[in-house]
Amino acid sequence: MNETIDRLLFEDRIFPPDPAFTAQAHIKDDSIYQEASLDRLGFWAKWAGQLEWMEPWTEVLEWKAPFAKWFVDGKLNACVNCVDRHVRNGLHNKAAIIWEGEPGDRRTLTYWDMQREVCKFANVLKDLGVQKGDRVVFYMPMIPELAIGVLACARIGAPHSVVFGGFSATSLKDRINDQQAKVVVTADGGWRRGGIVPLKQTTDEALKDCPSITACVVFQRIGGSHSITMKEGRDLWWHDLMAKADAWCEPEKMDSEDLLFILYTSGTTGKPKGIMHTTGGYLLGAYMTSLLVFDLKPEDVFWCTADIGWVTGHSYFVYGPMSNGATQVMYEGAPDTPSRDRFWKLCEDHGVTVFYTAPTAIRAFMKWGPQHPESRNLSRLRLLGSVGEPINPEAWMWYHTHIGNGRCPIVDTWWQTETGSIMITPLPGVTTLKPGSATVPFPGIEAEILTEKGKVVTSGGGYLCIKSPWPFMLRGIYGDPERYEQTYWSKWKGMYFPGDGATRDDDGYFWILGRVDDVINVAGHRIGTMEVESALVDHPLVAEAAVVGIPHEIKGTAIAAFVIIKEAGAPGPDLEKTLKQHVVDQIGAIARPEKIIFSSDLPKTRSGKIMRRLLRDIAEGKTLGDTTSLADPAVVESLKVKYEGEEG
Ligand code: WTA
């Protein structure tokens, strides 16, 4: 850790805001930070007043740590805020979504189109028996219908739960069952690198064991000769249902604290957690951070490249930009299909002005070379964003130079599924940027770096901590209040522990170092080491497994698995392939181990805990640290010899 800290803090390139940018920005000076810290609740309330409420709140915050209620008794509807009020306020014919499918098909939906489609699908759900409070799962490609479906749920008060289309049938099944969802919405497939992602087939596999599901709605994305089976009495075509649906649906009056969605994310145990977000506070966060961090203006064309299956797509495709009435680009496929300039062609064709992506994508673009963005006209871009993992200064500089042409500020935004919206970030008209630093907490957010015991760290590394509740914080883990308290609020009393390590420099800037728990961030996606270990030991030939993260040029971190096989098995390339595929089948392609190292033993402490630090050192080829607490130090040496042998 110290090496990383030294390298980061050595970074002395700085980028003050361009006065021309500041002059046009929503936030032009830093008075907003003082305003927020002088009266935090008043500050949030002022901004919440910009949303459309059906009934006012009586109290801004009721805090019984760690359980918060924001905008108590306030009533609103998130869908009305994202759609209806723009239709009413003269933006009815403004493009809400400019969509491109991977094969090149295009569709544009105005806010008025969105209202009609959302209302129709809301009526479809109601006809299927979905009532306020019933959960609806989406397992879809990146097509407008996913946003339509999600907003339809918000309209009728049915919490949505989007499962990323890259997850396996087992992952989908577990998520459906954990929340006892009533309806699942999918598509016959989606396009990815010219191939078809068989979403319906995977859904069928999952639904073999999902007794709570009463209906499965299928959107026809692929059609043609791509045949799927429709199960009588359960499966229904989206287009059949929509053809009969009425184009108006009265929005439900929702309490500020009514559940808006559940989104599953990986933690330190084998089972992903259902993170719960409620209506008022979450919507405020998405609305306000979109407006201020991305400096959104009516004429902007915003493109957040994240899939709606992740929280970034929830907050910076569905709720944030849409509550601001923005025009957005949505793209279904891969960045290198049909060629490596696809993203830049999309930016050129649709005149993207604000672009938000992940460091892992930026590193891939770097590797592919600057000729791809250079071949396209990116002159409309005015602001760039980064999210999902620490951005290394080299990638930051490349992004700044080759995508932003040296003109565009970069907002490096730190946040999590649990935090709901951006927490640590520059404000582009105000903050002097340093490549690799997410800079400072958003106004109203109180962050600190603490030691294990809760002492404030002034220099060097420590644990990132959020000291007080904020409106867009998670409200819990679905069905598990104890785990909520234990995971996030027990390290230091009444304070939130995000699971990240960080450091601060002399200017008070935060440098996020990454996860300090058993979560690995692979290409910006969270995977629990235990999740992958459980998937491995699920294979009949595996006796024991230990998973660690290792540095990777593009992904940032990749998965390395140490595996002990049962006597019946023979280690070798075949088994390695089989086990990698087994993990993919169990979790999804994002969890595919980069390396499998067969071993006859694993280094354990005398109390029997696997020493992951040592495994990481072995996998990274580092000199081994202290091994004195090991039950059998010889294990390490033999592992190291074995691994290095395989490497060579
Ligand atoms: C990491 C994604 C450094 C961090 C929005 C966090 C980051 C986890 C950054 C959350 C950033 C996210 N700099 N690290 N700008 N943004 N992270 O829940 O480790 O998928 O805890 O939310 O990603 O991942 P999640």
PDB file of N, CA, C and O and ligand atoms in Angstrom, residues 265 310-312 356 386-391 412-418 424 438 498-500 512-515 521 524-526, ligand 1:
ATOM      1  N   THR A 265     -25.337  -6.375  -5.114  1.00  0.00           N
ATOM      2  CA  THR A 265     -23.918  -6.124  -5.298  1.00  0.00           C
ATOM      3  C   THR A 265     -23.123  -7.083  -4.430  1.00  0.00           C
ATOM      4  O   THR A 265     -23.631  -7.606  -3.444  1.00  0.00           O
ATOM      5  N   TRP A 310     -25.984  -1.933 -13.657  1.00  0.00           N
ATOM      6  CA  TRP A 310     -25.131  -1.463 -12.559  1.00  0.00           C
ATOM      7  C   TRP A 310     -25.704  -0.176 -11.997  1.00  0.00           C
ATOM      8  O   TRP A 310     -26.481   0.504 -12.650  1.00  0.00           O
ATOM      9  N   VAL A 311     -25.246   0.205 -10.818  1.00  0.00           N
ATOM     10  CA  VAL A 311     -25.807   1.403 -10.188  1.00  0.00           C
ATOM     11  C   VAL A 311     -25.528   2.650 -11.022  1.00  0.00           C
ATOM     12  O   VAL A 311     -26.341   3.576 -11.052  1.00  0.00           O
ATOM     13  N   THR A 312     -24.401   2.668 -11.728  1.00  0.00           N
ATOM     14  CA  THR A 312     -24.075   3.849 -12.536  1.00  0.00           C
ATOM     15  C   THR A 312     -25.165   4.090 -13.583  1.00  0.00           C
ATOM     16  O   THR A 312     -25.550   5.234 -13.838  1.00  0.00           O
ATOM     17  N   TYR A 356     -19.159   9.868 -19.882  1.00  0.00           N
ATOM     18  CA  TYR A 356     -18.850   9.293 -18.559  1.00  0.00           C
ATOM     19  C   TYR A 356     -18.547   7.813 -18.743  1.00  0.00           C
ATOM     20  O   TYR A 356     -19.405   7.063 -19.232  1.00  0.00           O
ATOM     21  N   SER A 386     -15.151   9.854 -15.004  1.00  0.00           N
ATOM     22  CA  SER A 386     -14.600   8.521 -14.766  1.00  0.00           C
ATOM     23  C   SER A 386     -15.220   7.951 -13.503  1.00  0.00           C
ATOM     24  O   SER A 386     -15.442   8.676 -12.537  1.00  0.00           O
ATOM     25  N   VAL A 387     -15.470   6.653 -13.497  1.00  0.00           N
ATOM     26  CA  VAL A 387     -16.089   6.013 -12.336  1.00  0.00           C
ATOM     27  C   VAL A 387     -15.802   4.519 -12.294  1.00  0.00           C
ATOM     28  O   VAL A 387     -15.584   3.893 -13.318  1.00  0.00           O
ATOM     29  N   GLY A 388     -15.810   3.961 -11.092  1.00  0.00           N
ATOM     30  CA  GLY A 388     -15.824   2.516 -10.934  1.00  0.00           C
ATOM     31  C   GLY A 388     -14.591   1.933 -10.286  1.00  0.00           C
ATOM     32  O   GLY A 388     -14.637   0.865  -9.698  1.00  0.00           O
ATOM     33  N   GLU A 389     -13.467   2.621 -10.406  1.00  0.00           N
ATOM     34  CA  GLU A 389     -12.220   2.121  -9.838  1.00  0.00           C
ATOM     35  C   GLU A 389     -11.225   3.283  -9.864  1.00  0.00           C
ATOM     36  O   GLU A 389     -11.452   4.279 -10.556  1.00  0.00           O
ATOM     37  N   PRO A 390     -10.150   3.144  -9.138  1.00  0.00           N
ATOM     38  CA  PRO A 390      -9.165   4.218  -9.179  1.00  0.00           C
ATOM     39  C   PRO A 390      -8.642   4.387 -10.605  1.00  0.00           C
ATOM     40  O   PRO A 390      -8.402   3.401 -11.297  1.00  0.00           O
ATOM     41  N   ILE A 391      -8.514   5.619 -11.049  1.00  0.00           N
ATOM     42  CA  ILE A 391      -7.948   5.845 -12.383  1.00  0.00           C
ATOM     43  C   ILE A 391      -6.465   6.159 -12.205  1.00  0.00           C
ATOM     44  O   ILE A 391      -6.105   7.057 -11.440  1.00  0.00           O
ATOM     45  N   ASP A 412     -13.414  12.775 -11.790  1.00  0.00           N
ATOM     46  CA  ASP A 412     -13.176  11.414 -11.302  1.00  0.00           C
ATOM     47  C   ASP A 412     -14.086  11.267 -10.094  1.00  0.00           C
ATOM     48  O   ASP A 412     -13.885  11.899  -9.062  1.00  0.00           O
ATOM     49  N   THR A 413     -15.116  10.423 -10.235  1.00  0.00           N
ATOM     50  CA  THR A 413     -16.192  10.375  -9.245  1.00  0.00           C
ATOM     51  C   THR A 413     -16.133   9.091  -8.431  1.00  0.00           C
ATOM     52  O   THR A 413     -16.293   8.006  -8.974  1.00  0.00           O
ATOM     53  N   TRP A 414     -15.921   9.230  -7.130  1.00  0.00           N
ATOM     54  CA  TRP A 414     -15.955   8.046  -6.256  1.00  0.00           C
ATOM     55  C   TRP A 414     -17.335   7.904  -5.638  1.00  0.00           C
ATOM     56  O   TRP A 414     -17.875   8.869  -5.070  1.00  0.00           O
ATOM     57  N   TRP A 415     -17.872   6.726  -5.740  1.00  0.00           N
ATOM     58  CA  TRP A 415     -19.128   6.396  -5.058  1.00  0.00           C
ATOM     59  C   TRP A 415     -19.365   4.903  -5.167  1.00  0.00           C
ATOM     60  O   TRP A 415     -18.510   4.184  -5.684  1.00  0.00           O
ATOM     61  N   GLN A 416     -20.501   4.418  -4.681  1.00  0.00           N
ATOM     62  CA  GLN A 416     -20.800   2.983  -4.649  1.00  0.00           C
ATOM     63  C   GLN A 416     -22.293   2.731  -4.841  1.00  0.00           C
ATOM     64  O   GLN A 416     -23.101   3.639  -4.675  1.00  0.00           O
ATOM     65  N   THR A 417     -22.612   1.475  -5.098  1.00  0.00           N
ATOM     66  CA  THR A 417     -24.015   1.070  -5.151  1.00  0.00           C
ATOM     67  C   THR A 417     -24.723   1.565  -3.884  1.00  0.00           C
ATOM     68  O   THR A 417     -25.834   2.096  -3.937  1.00  0.00           O
ATOM     69  N   GLU A 418     -24.055   1.410  -2.769  1.00  0.00           N
ATOM     70  CA  GLU A 418     -24.647   1.752  -1.475  1.00  0.00           C
ATOM     71  C   GLU A 418     -24.826   3.261  -1.289  1.00  0.00           C
ATOM     72  O   GLU A 418     -25.741   3.695  -0.597  1.00  0.00           O
ATOM     73  N   ILE A 424     -17.515  11.654  -3.756  1.00  0.00           N
ATOM     74  CA  ILE A 424     -16.261  12.407  -3.773  1.00  0.00           C
ATOM     75  C   ILE A 424     -15.958  12.707  -5.232  1.00  0.00           C
ATOM     76  O   ILE A 424     -15.898  11.792  -6.057  1.00  0.00           O
ATOM     77  N   ALA A 438      -9.815  11.686  -6.788  1.00  0.00           N
ATOM     78  CA  ALA A 438     -11.242  12.022  -6.912  1.00  0.00           C
ATOM     79  C   ALA A 438     -11.521  13.373  -6.231  1.00  0.00           C
ATOM     80  O   ALA A 438     -12.666  13.815  -6.166  1.00  0.00           O
ATOM     81  N   PRO A 498     -17.218   2.372   3.907  1.00  0.00           N
ATOM     82  CA  PRO A 498     -17.484   1.925   2.539  1.00  0.00           C
ATOM     83  C   PRO A 498     -16.680   0.706   2.101  1.00  0.00           C
ATOM     84  O   PRO A 498     -16.983   0.104   1.067  1.00  0.00           O
ATOM     85  N   GLY A 499     -15.605   0.362   2.845  1.00  0.00           N
ATOM     86  CA  GLY A 499     -14.783  -0.773   2.421  1.00  0.00           C
ATOM     87  C   GLY A 499     -13.596  -0.377   1.566  1.00  0.00           C
ATOM     88  O   GLY A 499     -12.909  -1.241   1.035  1.00  0.00           O
ATOM     89  N   ASP A 500     -13.351   0.921   1.420  1.00  0.00           N
ATOM     90  CA  ASP A 500     -12.224   1.387   0.613  1.00  0.00           C
ATOM     91  C   ASP A 500     -11.114   1.965   1.479  1.00  0.00           C
ATOM     92  O   ASP A 500     -11.377   2.575   2.522  1.00  0.00           O
ATOM     93  N   ILE A 512      -8.267   7.596  -3.632  1.00  0.00           N
ATOM     94  CA  ILE A 512      -8.872   6.313  -3.281  1.00  0.00           C
ATOM     95  C   ILE A 512      -7.926   5.195  -3.715  1.00  0.00           C
ATOM     96  O   ILE A 512      -7.485   5.154  -4.867  1.00  0.00           O
ATOM     97  N   LEU A 513      -7.642   4.294  -2.791  1.00  0.00           N
ATOM     98  CA  LEU A 513      -6.679   3.229  -3.089  1.00  0.00           C
ATOM     99  C   LEU A 513      -7.353   1.922  -3.497  1.00  0.00           C
ATOM    100  O   LEU A 513      -6.698   1.025  -4.000  1.00  0.00           O
ATOM    101  N   GLY A 514      -8.638   1.798  -3.252  1.00  0.00           N
ATOM    102  CA  GLY A 514      -9.343   0.557  -3.617  1.00  0.00           C
ATOM    103  C   GLY A 514      -9.804  -0.193  -2.377  1.00  0.00           C
ATOM    104  O   GLY A 514      -9.614   0.246  -1.249  1.00  0.00           O
ATOM    105  N   ARG A 515     -10.399  -1.358  -2.626  1.00  0.00           N
ATOM    106  CA  ARG A 515     -11.044  -2.120  -1.549  1.00  0.00           C
ATOM    107  C   ARG A 515     -10.033  -2.647  -0.537  1.00  0.00           C
ATOM    108  O   ARG A 515      -8.948  -3.090  -0.895  1.00  0.00           O
ATOM    109  N   ASN A 521     -12.219  -5.541  -7.364  1.00  0.00           N
ATOM    110  CA  ASN A 521     -12.825  -4.705  -8.375  1.00  0.00           C
ATOM    111  C   ASN A 521     -12.214  -5.077  -9.731  1.00  0.00           C
ATOM    112  O   ASN A 521     -11.139  -4.625 -10.080  1.00  0.00           O
ATOM    113  N   GLY A 524     -13.794  -2.621 -12.994  1.00  0.00           N
ATOM    114  CA  GLY A 524     -14.837  -1.740 -12.481  1.00  0.00           C
ATOM    115  C   GLY A 524     -16.053  -2.481 -11.934  1.00  0.00           C
ATOM    116  O   GLY A 524     -17.022  -1.855 -11.534  1.00  0.00           O
ATOM    117  N   HIS A 525     -16.014  -3.817 -11.933  1.00  0.00           N
ATOM    118  CA  HIS A 525     -17.144  -4.581 -11.392  1.00  0.00           C
ATOM    119  C   HIS A 525     -16.748  -5.271 -10.111  1.00  0.00           C
ATOM    120  O   HIS A 525     -15.696  -5.879 -10.012  1.00  0.00           O
ATOM    121  N   ARG A 526     -17.631  -5.189  -9.133  1.00  0.00           N
ATOM    122  CA  ARG A 526     -17.331  -5.772  -7.826  1.00  0.00           C
ATOM    123  C   ARG A 526     -17.587  -7.261  -7.798  1.00  0.00           C
ATOM    124  O   ARG A 526     -18.656  -7.710  -8.155  1.00  0.00           O
TER     125      ARG A 526
HETATM  126  C1  WTA B   1     -14.651   1.605  -6.494  1.00  0.00           C
HETATM  127  C2  WTA B   1     -19.750   1.916  -8.738  1.00  0.00           C
HETATM  128  C3  WTA B   1     -11.663   4.809  -7.036  1.00  0.00           C
HETATM  129  C4  WTA B   1     -14.549   1.618  -4.991  1.00  0.00           C
HETATM  130  C5  WTA B   1     -20.210   3.377  -8.794  1.00  0.00           C
HETATM  131  C6  WTA B   1     -15.976   1.424  -4.544  1.00  0.00           C
HETATM  132  C7  WTA B   1     -13.728   3.830  -7.188  1.00  0.00           C
HETATM  133  C8  WTA B   1     -16.522   0.498  -5.602  1.00  0.00           C
HETATM  134  C9  WTA B   1     -14.225   4.963  -7.865  1.00  0.00           C
HETATM  135  C10 WTA B   1     -18.002   0.623  -5.774  1.00  0.00           C
HETATM  136  C11 WTA B   1     -13.310   6.044  -8.132  1.00  0.00           C
HETATM  137  C12 WTA B   1     -15.833   3.528  -7.612  1.00  0.00           C
HETATM  138  N1  WTA B   1     -12.049   5.914  -7.684  1.00  0.00           N
HETATM  139  N2  WTA B   1     -12.457   3.763  -6.774  1.00  0.00           N
HETATM  140  N3  WTA B   1     -13.675   7.124  -8.799  1.00  0.00           N
HETATM  141  N4  WTA B   1     -15.535   4.741  -8.116  1.00  0.00           N
HETATM  142  N5  WTA B   1     -14.749   2.960  -7.058  1.00  0.00           N
HETATM  143  O1  WTA B   1     -20.815  -0.466  -6.044  1.00  0.00           O
HETATM  144  O2  WTA B   1     -13.743   0.540  -4.584  1.00  0.00           O
HETATM  145  O3  WTA B   1     -20.119  -1.057  -8.401  1.00  0.00           O
HETATM  146  O4  WTA B   1     -16.082   0.867  -3.254  1.00  0.00           O
HETATM  147  O5  WTA B   1     -20.316   1.305  -7.628  1.00  0.00           O
HETATM  148  O6  WTA B   1     -15.837   0.875  -6.787  1.00  0.00           O
HETATM  149  O7  WTA B   1     -18.459  -0.170  -6.840  1.00  0.00           O
HETATM  150  P1  WTA B   1     -19.989  -0.175  -7.233  1.00  0.00           P
END
